[in-house]
Amino acid sequence: MKIYRSDQYPLPLPPGHRFPAEKYPMLYRAVAQFAADLIQDTPLASDAELLAAHTPEYLAKLHNGALSAAEQRVIGLPWSAELLLRSRASTGATLAACRAALAEGCGVSLAGGTHHAFADHGSGFCVFNDSAVALRVLQAEGAVQRALVIDLDVHQGNGTAQMLADTPSLFTFSMHGANNFPFAKQQSDWDIELADGCDDARYLAELAGALPVLLAQAQADLVIYLAGADAYAGDRLGKLALTPAGLRARDMLVLDACRRFALPVAITMGGGYAQPISDTVAIQATTVQLAWVRFA
């Protein structure tokens, strides 16, 4: 098992910006307390790797700082050279985590899960779609034939669904809030929509019922698991009502199912916007620790 950090590439934001960039160094420090020997610096995603899933025109705009004000508003982050570098790092970490999973059973990115980015534009705090890039690269290399994205961020993985829709061998599953962003949903291969206020019992019953069918149907060589912390009841942007214990049980269901099916799993962090942000960090550190117990 390997764990990849990208917090060494900071993301400068205006004062008061609502994106919690500080969670990434906090998460690194939390994970280092139990798995410091497994943590590695991330490789940066190359242009060739990014172009496996994104358009040349979009990449050129990012290179040249040519995103319009409207395009930056859709992303929700102001363009900067540091934003581009950080986005390369986050995407590179997911690809590296996938390679580690294929070699050793599990890989983790302490960032990633940027599932709102589309081929030709960013959206929802996401510049590049790390899952789409990683799976396109690995398929082109022949490292995987089939793969499954299990997206349990509270927001639908709309960019991933759209970008992989034309490839039946790359199966997308998203379980998310019905009344949350993005308000115009895309069609995943399998979507489960949850009502506001969904609690642990309802959530875990839905997931436990879906997982065996999902894994059998996808017939995957690799799973990417977006372990978003934003289904937490204390999340500012979540609208669901899961407790930390419920989120821990969610992670155990996914990780134990992957082990039972002998499926390599790459884990990305997805969203988390709790107040205080230390609640998000604790939830995501627990996700990594559960993987560490099972795969290290």
Coordinates of C-alpha atoms in Angstrom, one line a residue:
M1 CA 0.0 0.0 0.0
K2 CA 1.2 3.5 -0.8
I3 CA -0.2 6.9 0.2
Y4 CA 0.4 10.0 -1.9
R5 CA 0.4 13.6 -0.6
S6 CA 0.0 16.7 -2.7
D7 CA -0.3 19.3 0.1
Q8 CA 3.3 20.4 -0.6
Y9 CA 1.8 22.2 -3.6
P10 CA -0.2 24.9 -1.8
L11 CA -3.3 26.5 -3.2
P12 CA -3.4 30.3 -2.5
L13 CA -6.9 31.6 -2.2
P14 CA -8.4 35.0 -1.3
P15 CA -9.2 35.6 2.4
G16 CA -12.6 34.1 3.3
H17 CA -12.8 31.8 0.4
R18 CA -15.1 28.9 1.2
F19 CA -12.9 26.1 -0.2
P20 CA -11.1 24.6 2.8
A21 CA -7.6 24.2 1.4
E22 CA -6.2 23.9 4.9
K23 CA -7.6 20.4 5.3
Y24 CA -4.9 18.9 3.1
P25 CA -1.9 19.7 5.2
M26 CA -4.0 18.8 8.3
L27 CA -4.9 15.4 6.8
Y28 CA -1.2 14.7 5.9
R29 CA -0.2 15.4 9.5
A30 CA -3.0 13.2 10.8
V31 CA -2.1 10.2 8.5
A32 CA 1.6 10.6 9.2
Q33 CA 0.9 9.7 12.9
F34 CA 0.1 6.1 11.9
A35 CA 1.4 5.6 8.4
A36 CA 4.4 7.9 7.9
D37 CA 6.5 5.2 6.3
L38 CA 3.9 4.7 3.5
I39 CA 3.5 8.3 2.5
Q40 CA 5.2 9.5 -0.8
D41 CA 5.3 12.7 -2.7
T42 CA 3.0 12.6 -5.7
P43 CA 4.2 12.7 -9.3
L44 CA 2.8 15.5 -11.4
A45 CA 0.4 14.5 -14.1
S46 CA 2.0 15.2 -17.5
D47 CA 0.3 17.0 -20.4
A48 CA 0.1 13.7 -22.2
E49 CA -1.7 12.1 -19.3
L50 CA -4.1 15.0 -18.9
L51 CA -4.9 14.9 -22.6
A52 CA -6.0 11.3 -22.3
A53 CA -9.2 12.8 -20.9
H54 CA -9.2 16.6 -21.4
T55 CA -9.3 18.6 -24.6
P56 CA -6.1 20.4 -25.9
E57 CA -8.1 23.7 -25.9
Y58 CA -8.9 23.5 -22.2
L59 CA -5.4 22.5 -21.3
A60 CA -4.0 25.4 -23.3
K61 CA -6.3 27.9 -21.5
L62 CA -5.0 26.7 -18.2
H63 CA -1.3 26.8 -19.4
N64 CA -1.8 30.4 -20.6
G65 CA -3.9 31.8 -17.9
A66 CA -6.7 32.4 -20.4
L67 CA -9.7 31.2 -18.5
S68 CA -12.4 33.8 -18.7
A69 CA -13.9 35.3 -15.5
A70 CA -17.1 33.2 -16.1
E71 CA -15.0 30.0 -16.5
Q72 CA -13.2 30.7 -13.2
R73 CA -16.6 31.3 -11.5
V74 CA -17.8 27.9 -12.7
I75 CA -14.7 26.3 -11.2
G76 CA -15.1 28.3 -8.1
L77 CA -11.4 28.9 -7.8
P78 CA -9.3 31.8 -9.2
W79 CA -6.8 30.8 -11.8
S80 CA -3.1 30.9 -10.8
A81 CA 0.0 29.1 -11.7
E82 CA -0.2 27.5 -8.3
L83 CA -3.7 26.2 -9.0
L84 CA -2.5 24.5 -12.2
L85 CA 0.5 22.9 -10.4
R86 CA -1.7 21.7 -7.5
S87 CA -4.3 20.3 -9.9
R88 CA -1.5 18.4 -11.7
A89 CA -0.3 17.0 -8.4
S90 CA -3.8 15.9 -7.3
T91 CA -4.4 14.2 -10.6
G92 CA -1.0 12.6 -10.6
A93 CA -1.6 11.3 -7.0
T94 CA -4.8 9.5 -8.2
L95 CA -3.0 7.9 -11.1
A96 CA -0.1 6.9 -8.8
A97 CA -2.6 5.5 -6.3
C98 CA -4.2 3.4 -9.0
R99 CA -0.8 2.0 -10.0
A100 CA 0.0 1.2 -6.4
A101 CA -3.4 -0.5 -6.1
L102 CA -2.7 -2.7 -9.1
A103 CA 0.7 -3.6 -7.8
E104 CA -0.1 -4.0 -4.1
G105 CA -3.8 -4.1 -3.5
C106 CA -4.4 -0.5 -2.4
G107 CA -3.3 3.0 -3.0
V108 CA -4.5 6.3 -1.5
S109 CA -4.4 9.9 -2.6
L110 CA -4.8 12.4 0.3
A111 CA -6.6 14.7 -2.2
G112 CA -8.4 13.9 -5.5
G113 CA -12.0 13.0 -6.1
T114 CA -12.3 16.0 -8.5
H115 CA -15.4 14.5 -10.1
H116 CA -17.1 17.7 -11.3
A117 CA -14.5 18.5 -14.0
F118 CA -15.5 17.9 -17.6
A119 CA -13.3 17.2 -20.7
D120 CA -13.4 20.9 -21.8
H121 CA -14.0 22.8 -18.5
G122 CA -13.7 22.7 -14.8
S123 CA -16.5 23.0 -12.3
G124 CA -17.3 22.8 -8.6
F125 CA -13.8 23.3 -7.2
C126 CA -12.5 20.7 -9.8
V127 CA -9.9 21.6 -12.5
F128 CA -9.0 18.2 -13.9
N129 CA -11.1 15.0 -13.5
D130 CA -8.6 12.7 -11.8
S131 CA -10.6 9.5 -12.1
A132 CA -11.2 9.9 -15.8
V133 CA -7.6 10.8 -16.5
A134 CA -6.3 7.8 -14.5
L135 CA -8.6 5.3 -16.1
R136 CA -8.1 6.6 -19.6
V137 CA -4.3 6.4 -19.1
L138 CA -4.4 2.9 -17.6
Q139 CA -6.7 1.6 -20.3
A140 CA -4.4 3.0 -23.0
E141 CA -1.4 1.3 -21.4
G142 CA -3.3 -2.0 -21.2
A143 CA -2.9 -2.0 -17.4
V144 CA -6.7 -2.4 -16.9
Q145 CA -9.5 -3.5 -19.2
R146 CA -12.4 -2.8 -17.0
A147 CA -12.7 -0.5 -14.0
L148 CA -15.4 0.8 -11.6
V149 CA -15.7 4.2 -9.9
I150 CA -17.6 4.0 -6.6
D151 CA -18.4 7.7 -5.9
L152 CA -19.8 8.2 -2.4
D153 CA -19.2 12.0 -2.3
V154 CA -22.5 13.6 -1.3
H155 CA -22.5 15.4 -4.7
Q156 CA -23.1 13.5 -7.9
G157 CA -20.0 12.7 -9.9
N158 CA -21.4 14.5 -12.9
G159 CA -18.1 15.1 -14.8
T160 CA -17.0 11.5 -14.4
A161 CA -20.3 10.2 -15.5
Q162 CA -20.3 12.3 -18.7
M163 CA -16.6 11.8 -19.5
L164 CA -16.8 8.0 -19.2
A165 CA -20.4 7.5 -20.6
D166 CA -19.1 6.3 -24.0
T167 CA -17.0 3.5 -22.5
P168 CA -19.0 0.6 -21.1
S169 CA -15.9 -1.0 -19.7
L170 CA -15.5 2.0 -17.3
F171 CA -18.5 1.7 -14.9
T172 CA -19.6 4.7 -12.9
F173 CA -21.6 4.4 -9.7
S174 CA -22.7 7.5 -7.7
M175 CA -24.7 7.6 -4.5
H176 CA -25.5 11.2 -3.6
G177 CA -28.0 13.8 -2.4
A178 CA -30.9 14.2 -4.8
N179 CA -31.3 17.9 -4.0
N180 CA -27.7 18.9 -3.9
F181 CA -25.1 20.3 -6.4
P182 CA -24.9 19.7 -9.3
F183 CA -28.6 20.6 -9.9
A184 CA -28.5 19.3 -13.5
K185 CA -27.4 15.7 -13.0
Q186 CA -25.6 13.5 -15.6
Q187 CA -26.5 9.9 -16.1
S188 CA -24.0 7.5 -14.3
D189 CA -24.2 3.8 -15.1
W190 CA -25.9 3.5 -11.8
D191 CA -27.2 6.4 -9.7
I192 CA -28.8 6.2 -6.2
E193 CA -30.3 9.5 -5.1
L194 CA -30.9 10.2 -1.4
A195 CA -33.3 12.5 0.3
D196 CA -32.2 15.4 2.5
G197 CA -31.6 14.2 6.0
C198 CA -30.8 10.6 5.1
D199 CA -29.4 8.9 8.2
D200 CA -26.9 6.1 8.8
A201 CA -29.4 3.3 8.8
R202 CA -31.0 4.2 5.4
Y203 CA -27.7 5.1 3.8
L204 CA -25.9 1.9 4.9
A205 CA -28.9 -0.3 3.8
E206 CA -28.9 1.3 0.3
L207 CA -25.1 0.8 0.0
A208 CA -25.0 -2.8 1.4
G209 CA -27.8 -3.8 -1.0
A210 CA -26.1 -2.2 -4.0
L211 CA -22.4 -3.3 -3.5
P212 CA -22.6 -7.1 -4.4
V213 CA -24.7 -6.4 -7.5
L214 CA -22.5 -3.5 -8.5
L215 CA -19.2 -5.5 -8.2
A216 CA -20.7 -8.5 -10.0
Q217 CA -22.0 -6.3 -12.8
A218 CA -18.9 -4.1 -13.3
Q219 CA -16.5 -7.1 -13.5
A220 CA -13.7 -4.6 -12.8
D221 CA -9.9 -5.0 -12.7
L222 CA -9.7 -1.9 -10.5
V223 CA -11.9 0.2 -8.2
I224 CA -11.5 4.0 -7.6
Y225 CA -13.3 4.8 -4.4
L226 CA -14.3 8.5 -3.8
A227 CA -14.6 8.5 0.0
G228 CA -16.2 12.0 0.3
A229 CA -16.6 13.2 3.9
D230 CA -19.4 15.6 3.0
A231 CA -22.3 13.2 3.7
Y232 CA -21.5 14.0 7.4
A233 CA -24.3 15.7 9.3
G234 CA -22.1 18.6 10.2
D235 CA -21.0 19.4 6.7
R236 CA -21.9 22.9 5.4
L237 CA -22.7 21.6 1.9
G238 CA -23.9 18.1 2.6
K239 CA -27.6 18.0 3.5
L240 CA -27.4 14.4 4.7
A241 CA -27.2 13.2 8.3
L242 CA -24.5 10.6 8.6
T243 CA -22.5 10.3 11.8
P244 CA -18.7 9.6 11.9
A245 CA -19.6 6.1 12.9
G246 CA -21.9 5.8 9.9
L247 CA -19.2 7.0 7.6
R248 CA -16.7 4.6 9.1
A249 CA -19.2 1.8 8.5
R250 CA -19.6 3.0 4.9
D251 CA -15.9 2.8 4.3
M252 CA -15.7 -0.7 5.9
L253 CA -18.5 -1.9 3.6
V254 CA -16.7 -0.7 0.5
L255 CA -13.2 -1.8 1.5
D256 CA -14.3 -5.2 2.8
A257 CA -16.3 -5.8 -0.4
C258 CA -13.2 -5.0 -2.5
R259 CA -11.1 -7.5 -0.5
R260 CA -13.8 -10.1 -0.8
F261 CA -13.8 -9.8 -4.6
A262 CA -10.0 -9.5 -4.6
L263 CA -10.3 -6.1 -6.3
P264 CA -7.5 -3.5 -6.1
V265 CA -8.8 -0.2 -4.8
A266 CA -7.5 3.3 -5.1
I267 CA -9.0 5.7 -2.6
T268 CA -9.4 9.5 -3.1
M269 CA -10.7 11.9 -0.6
G270 CA -13.4 13.9 -2.4
G271 CA -15.2 16.7 -0.6
G272 CA -15.6 17.8 3.0
Y273 CA -16.7 21.2 4.3
A274 CA -17.4 20.7 7.9
Q275 CA -17.2 23.5 10.5
P276 CA -14.8 23.0 12.2
I277 CA -12.7 21.6 9.3
S278 CA -11.0 19.2 11.9
D279 CA -14.2 17.1 11.7
T280 CA -13.6 16.5 8.0
V281 CA -10.0 15.7 8.6
A282 CA -10.9 13.2 11.3
I283 CA -13.4 11.5 9.0
Q284 CA -10.9 11.3 6.1
A285 CA -8.0 10.1 8.3
T286 CA -10.3 7.3 9.5
T287 CA -10.9 6.3 5.9
V288 CA -7.1 6.0 5.4
Q289 CA -6.6 4.2 8.6
L290 CA -9.2 1.6 7.8
A291 CA -7.4 1.0 4.5
W292 CA -4.1 0.8 6.3
V293 CA -5.4 -1.9 8.7
R294 CA -6.6 -4.0 5.8
F295 CA -3.9 -3.5 3.1
A296 CA -0.6 -2.3 4.7

